[in-house]
Coordinates of C-alpha atoms and ligand atoms in Angstrom, one line a residue:
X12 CA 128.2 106.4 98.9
X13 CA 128.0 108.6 101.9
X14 CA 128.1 107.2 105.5
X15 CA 127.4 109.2 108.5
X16 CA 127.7 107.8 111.9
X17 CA 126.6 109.2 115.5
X18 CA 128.1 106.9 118.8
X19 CA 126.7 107.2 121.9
X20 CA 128.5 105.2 124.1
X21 CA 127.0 102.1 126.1
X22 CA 127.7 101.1 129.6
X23 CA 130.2 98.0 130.1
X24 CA 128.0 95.7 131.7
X25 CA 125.0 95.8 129.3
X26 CA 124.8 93.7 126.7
X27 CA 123.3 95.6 123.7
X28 CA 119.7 94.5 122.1
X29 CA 120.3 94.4 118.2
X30 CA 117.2 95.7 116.1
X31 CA 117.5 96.5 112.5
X32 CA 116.5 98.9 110.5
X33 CA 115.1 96.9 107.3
X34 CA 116.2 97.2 104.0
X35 CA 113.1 98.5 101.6
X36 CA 113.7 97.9 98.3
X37 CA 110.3 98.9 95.7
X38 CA 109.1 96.9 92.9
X39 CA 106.6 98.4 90.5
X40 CA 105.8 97.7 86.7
X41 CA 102.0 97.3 84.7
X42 CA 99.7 94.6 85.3
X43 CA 101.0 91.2 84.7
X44 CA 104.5 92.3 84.0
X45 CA 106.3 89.5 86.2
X46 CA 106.5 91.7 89.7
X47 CA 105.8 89.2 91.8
X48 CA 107.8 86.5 89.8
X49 CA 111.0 88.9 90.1
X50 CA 110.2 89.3 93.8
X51 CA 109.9 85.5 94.2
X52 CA 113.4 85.0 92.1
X53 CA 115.1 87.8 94.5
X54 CA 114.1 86.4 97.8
X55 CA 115.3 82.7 96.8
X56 CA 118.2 84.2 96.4
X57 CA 118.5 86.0 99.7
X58 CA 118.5 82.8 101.8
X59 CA 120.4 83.9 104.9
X60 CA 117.9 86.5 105.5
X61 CA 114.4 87.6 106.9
X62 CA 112.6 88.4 103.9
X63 CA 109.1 89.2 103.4
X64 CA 106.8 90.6 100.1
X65 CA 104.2 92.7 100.9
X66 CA 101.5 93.5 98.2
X67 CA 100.3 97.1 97.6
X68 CA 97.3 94.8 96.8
X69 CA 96.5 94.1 100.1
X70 CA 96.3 98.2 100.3
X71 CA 93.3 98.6 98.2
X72 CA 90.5 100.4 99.6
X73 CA 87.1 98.2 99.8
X74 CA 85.0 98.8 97.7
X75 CA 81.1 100.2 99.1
X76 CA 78.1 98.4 97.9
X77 CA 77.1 101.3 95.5
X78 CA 81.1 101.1 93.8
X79 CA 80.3 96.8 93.6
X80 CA 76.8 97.5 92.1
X81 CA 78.7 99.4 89.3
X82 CA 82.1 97.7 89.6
X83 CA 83.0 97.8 86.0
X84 CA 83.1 101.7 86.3
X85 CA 85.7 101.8 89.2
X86 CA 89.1 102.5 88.6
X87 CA 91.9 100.0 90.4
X88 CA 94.6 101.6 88.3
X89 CA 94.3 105.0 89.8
X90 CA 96.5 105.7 92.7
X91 CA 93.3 107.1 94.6
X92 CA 92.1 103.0 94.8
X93 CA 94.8 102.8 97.2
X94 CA 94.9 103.0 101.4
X95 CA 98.4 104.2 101.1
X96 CA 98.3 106.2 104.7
X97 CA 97.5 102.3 106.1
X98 CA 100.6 101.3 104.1
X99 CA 102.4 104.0 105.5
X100 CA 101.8 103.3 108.8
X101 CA 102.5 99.3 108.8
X102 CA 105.4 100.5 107.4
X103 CA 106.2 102.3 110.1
X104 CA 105.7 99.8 112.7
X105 CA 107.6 97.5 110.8
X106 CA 110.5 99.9 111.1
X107 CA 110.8 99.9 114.4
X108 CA 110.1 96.0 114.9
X109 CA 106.7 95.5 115.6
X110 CA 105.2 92.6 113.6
X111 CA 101.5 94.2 112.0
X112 CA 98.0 92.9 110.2
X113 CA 97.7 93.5 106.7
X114 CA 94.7 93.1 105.1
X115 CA 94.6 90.0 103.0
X116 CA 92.7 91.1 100.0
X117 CA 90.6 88.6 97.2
X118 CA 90.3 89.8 94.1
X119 CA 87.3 88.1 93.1
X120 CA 85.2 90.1 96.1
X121 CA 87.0 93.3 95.6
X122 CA 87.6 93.6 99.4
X123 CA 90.0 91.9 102.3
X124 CA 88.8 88.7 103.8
X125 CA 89.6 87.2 107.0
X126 CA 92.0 86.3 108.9
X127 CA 94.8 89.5 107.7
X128 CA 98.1 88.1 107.2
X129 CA 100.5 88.2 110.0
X130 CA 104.0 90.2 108.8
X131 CA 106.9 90.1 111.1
X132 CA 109.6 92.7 111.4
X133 CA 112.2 91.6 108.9
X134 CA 116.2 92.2 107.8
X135 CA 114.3 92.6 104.0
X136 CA 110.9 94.3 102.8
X137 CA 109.9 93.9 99.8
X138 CA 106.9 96.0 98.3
X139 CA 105.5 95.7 95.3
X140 CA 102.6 96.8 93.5
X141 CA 101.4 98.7 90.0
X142 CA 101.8 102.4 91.9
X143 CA 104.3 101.6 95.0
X144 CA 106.8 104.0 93.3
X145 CA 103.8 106.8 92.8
X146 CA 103.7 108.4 96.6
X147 CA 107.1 110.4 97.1
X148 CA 106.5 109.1 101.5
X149 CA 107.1 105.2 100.6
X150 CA 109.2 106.0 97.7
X151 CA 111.4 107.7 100.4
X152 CA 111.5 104.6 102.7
X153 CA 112.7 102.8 99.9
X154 CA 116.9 101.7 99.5
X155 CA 116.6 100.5 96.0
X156 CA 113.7 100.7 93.3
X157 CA 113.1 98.4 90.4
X158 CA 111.0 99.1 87.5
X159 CA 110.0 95.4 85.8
X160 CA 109.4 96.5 82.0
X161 CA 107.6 94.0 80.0
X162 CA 106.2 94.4 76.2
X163 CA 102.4 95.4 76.9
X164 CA 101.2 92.9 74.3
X165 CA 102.8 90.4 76.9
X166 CA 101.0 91.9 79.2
X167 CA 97.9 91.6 78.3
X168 CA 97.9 88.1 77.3
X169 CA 98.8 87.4 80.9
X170 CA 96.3 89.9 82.4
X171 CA 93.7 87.2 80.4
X172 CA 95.2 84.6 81.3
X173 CA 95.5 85.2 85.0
X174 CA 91.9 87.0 85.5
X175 CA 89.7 84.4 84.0
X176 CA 91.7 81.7 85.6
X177 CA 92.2 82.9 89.1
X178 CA 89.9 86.0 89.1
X179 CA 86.8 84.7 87.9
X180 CA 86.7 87.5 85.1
X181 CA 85.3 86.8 81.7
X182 CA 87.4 87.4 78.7
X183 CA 85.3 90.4 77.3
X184 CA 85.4 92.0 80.7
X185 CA 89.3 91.9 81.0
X186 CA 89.2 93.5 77.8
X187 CA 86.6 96.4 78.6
X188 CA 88.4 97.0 82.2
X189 CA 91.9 97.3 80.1
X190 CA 90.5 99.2 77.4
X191 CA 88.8 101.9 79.8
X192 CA 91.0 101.7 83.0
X193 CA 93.9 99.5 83.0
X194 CA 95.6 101.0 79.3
X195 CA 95.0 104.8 80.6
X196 CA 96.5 104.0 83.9
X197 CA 99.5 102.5 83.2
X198 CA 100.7 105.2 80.7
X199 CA 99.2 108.2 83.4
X200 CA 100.5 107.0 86.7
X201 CA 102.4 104.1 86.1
X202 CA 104.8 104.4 83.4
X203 CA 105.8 108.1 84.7
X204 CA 107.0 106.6 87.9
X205 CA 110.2 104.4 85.8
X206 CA 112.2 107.9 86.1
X207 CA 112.4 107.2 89.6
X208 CA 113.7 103.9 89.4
X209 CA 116.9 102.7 90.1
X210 CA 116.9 99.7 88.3
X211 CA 114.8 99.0 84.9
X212 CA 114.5 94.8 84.0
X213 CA 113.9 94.4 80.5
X214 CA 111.9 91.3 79.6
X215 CA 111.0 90.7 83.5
X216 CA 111.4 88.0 85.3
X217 CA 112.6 86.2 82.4
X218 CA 116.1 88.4 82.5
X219 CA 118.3 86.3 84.7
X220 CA 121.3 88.2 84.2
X221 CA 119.1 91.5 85.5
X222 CA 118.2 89.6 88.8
X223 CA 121.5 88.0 89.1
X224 CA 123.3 91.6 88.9
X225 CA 120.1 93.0 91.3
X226 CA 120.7 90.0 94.1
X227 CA 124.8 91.3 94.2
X228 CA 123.9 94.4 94.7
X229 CA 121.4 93.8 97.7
X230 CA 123.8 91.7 99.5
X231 CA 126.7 94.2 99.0
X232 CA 124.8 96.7 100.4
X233 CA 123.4 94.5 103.4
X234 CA 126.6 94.1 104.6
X235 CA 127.1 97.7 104.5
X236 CA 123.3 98.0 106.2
X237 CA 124.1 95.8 108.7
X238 CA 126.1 98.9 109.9
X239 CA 123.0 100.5 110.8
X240 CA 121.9 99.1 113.8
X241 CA 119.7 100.3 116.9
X242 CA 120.7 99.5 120.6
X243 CA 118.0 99.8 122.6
X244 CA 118.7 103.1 124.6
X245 CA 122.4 101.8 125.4
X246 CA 124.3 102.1 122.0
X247 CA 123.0 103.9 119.0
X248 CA 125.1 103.7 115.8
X249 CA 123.1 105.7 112.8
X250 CA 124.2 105.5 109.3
X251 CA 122.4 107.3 106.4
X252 CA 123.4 105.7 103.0
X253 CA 123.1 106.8 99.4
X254 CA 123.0 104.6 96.9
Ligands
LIG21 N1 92.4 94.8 89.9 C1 91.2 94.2 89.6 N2 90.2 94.0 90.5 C2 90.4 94.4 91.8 C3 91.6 95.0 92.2 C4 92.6 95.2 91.2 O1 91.0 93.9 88.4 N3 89.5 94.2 92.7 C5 93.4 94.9 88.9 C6 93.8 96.4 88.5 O2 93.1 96.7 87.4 C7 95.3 96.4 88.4 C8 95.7 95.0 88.7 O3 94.6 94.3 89.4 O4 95.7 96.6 87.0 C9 96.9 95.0 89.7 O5 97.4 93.7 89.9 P1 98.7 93.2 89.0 O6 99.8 94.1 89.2 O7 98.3 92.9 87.7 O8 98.9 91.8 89.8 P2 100.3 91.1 90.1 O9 100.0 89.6 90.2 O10 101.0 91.7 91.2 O11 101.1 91.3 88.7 P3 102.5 90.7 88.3 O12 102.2 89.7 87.2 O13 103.3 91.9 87.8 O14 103.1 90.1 89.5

């Protein structure tokens, strides 16, 4: 680990305002491969914390009533589907503690709906999505980066599962969308991105041991993290960590 700290020092009488800078930590893996579980698992675990999941979901572009007349054709597992410059830019505000809209997306109209969820600035942010690891600029806000890795057979019996119950998707559609969009995608832009993990979880969220040893790991380096704090104009300590 390297640690690299600039003082600047305050004046006695002011009492220093504490703002952190948030720990990003990336979770990507194919469709139904237990992200969101493993997120869930890692932020019961993080209970003295502020600690909020934000979807690349809620990043999707809307889709134009042309695309939804022929929505069979378009392609949600191609990293173009995504508003990632609007990701970028919550992110940003989120950094430097401003809470932001995101747009709160439904996947049975292919578009957001009102109201946008509310995210406040938080010690933890926790993004997750198919392609978050694809863009080198929000791989590059990121502290740690998880690759869930679950059997694609799995996979799809979840994807089936999950899109005719809560998607209102018939079974022969899942099965055209994976064959022509979902399969392709995952081994073009989403399986490339695992180099660039940090962490791989076999099995997903059923690997305890793998979230156990993940949740250590985050705390350690929060306490180190907690280092890196901003004083508003009066005391500025700035660490840069490598992990
Ligand atoms: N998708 C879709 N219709 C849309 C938008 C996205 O069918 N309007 C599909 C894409 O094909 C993509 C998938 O949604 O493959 C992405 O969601 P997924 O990662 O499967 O959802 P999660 O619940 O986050 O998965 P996990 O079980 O890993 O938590």
């Amino acid at each position: 680990n390297s640690v690299e700290n600039h003082f600047s020092l305050p004046p006695t009488d002011t009492e220093p305002v504490v703002l952190k800078v948030p720990f990003v930590i990336g979770v990507a893996g194919g469709t139904a491969s237990g992200k969101t579980t493993v997120c869930n698992m890692i932020i019961s675990q993080l209970q003295n914390q502020r600690v909020v999941l934000i979807s690349q979901e809620a990043f999707y572009h809307p889709l134009t009533a042309k695309q939804l007349e022929k929505v069979h054709d378009y392609n949600f597992d191609h990293p173009d589907a995504f508003n990632t410059e609007l990701l970028l830019s919550c992110m940003e505000n989120l950094k430097h503690g401003r809470a932001i809209n995101i747009p709160n997306y439904d996947f049975k109209e292919h578009r957001s709906i009102e109201p946008p969820r509310v995210v406040n600035p938080s010690d933890v942010i926790i993004l997750d999505g198919i392609l978050i690891l694809h863009d080198p600029r929000i791989r590059d806000l990121m502290n740690m980066k998880i690759f869930v890795d679950s059997d694609s057979d799995v996979r799809l019996a979840r994807r089936i599962r999950r899109d005719t119950l809560e998607r209102n998707r018939n079974i022969q559609n899942v099965l055209d969308q994976y064959a022509k969009h979902v399969k392709p995608g995952f081994e073009d832009f989403i399986h490339p991105t695992k180099k660039y993990a940090d962490v791989i979880i076999p099995r997903g969220a059923d690997n305890d041991v793998a979230i156990d040893l993940i949740v250590q790991h985050i705390r350690t380096k929060l306490g180190q993290h907690d280092l890196c704090k901003i004083y508003s104009n009066v005391f500025v300590i700035h660490s840069t960590f490598q992990i």
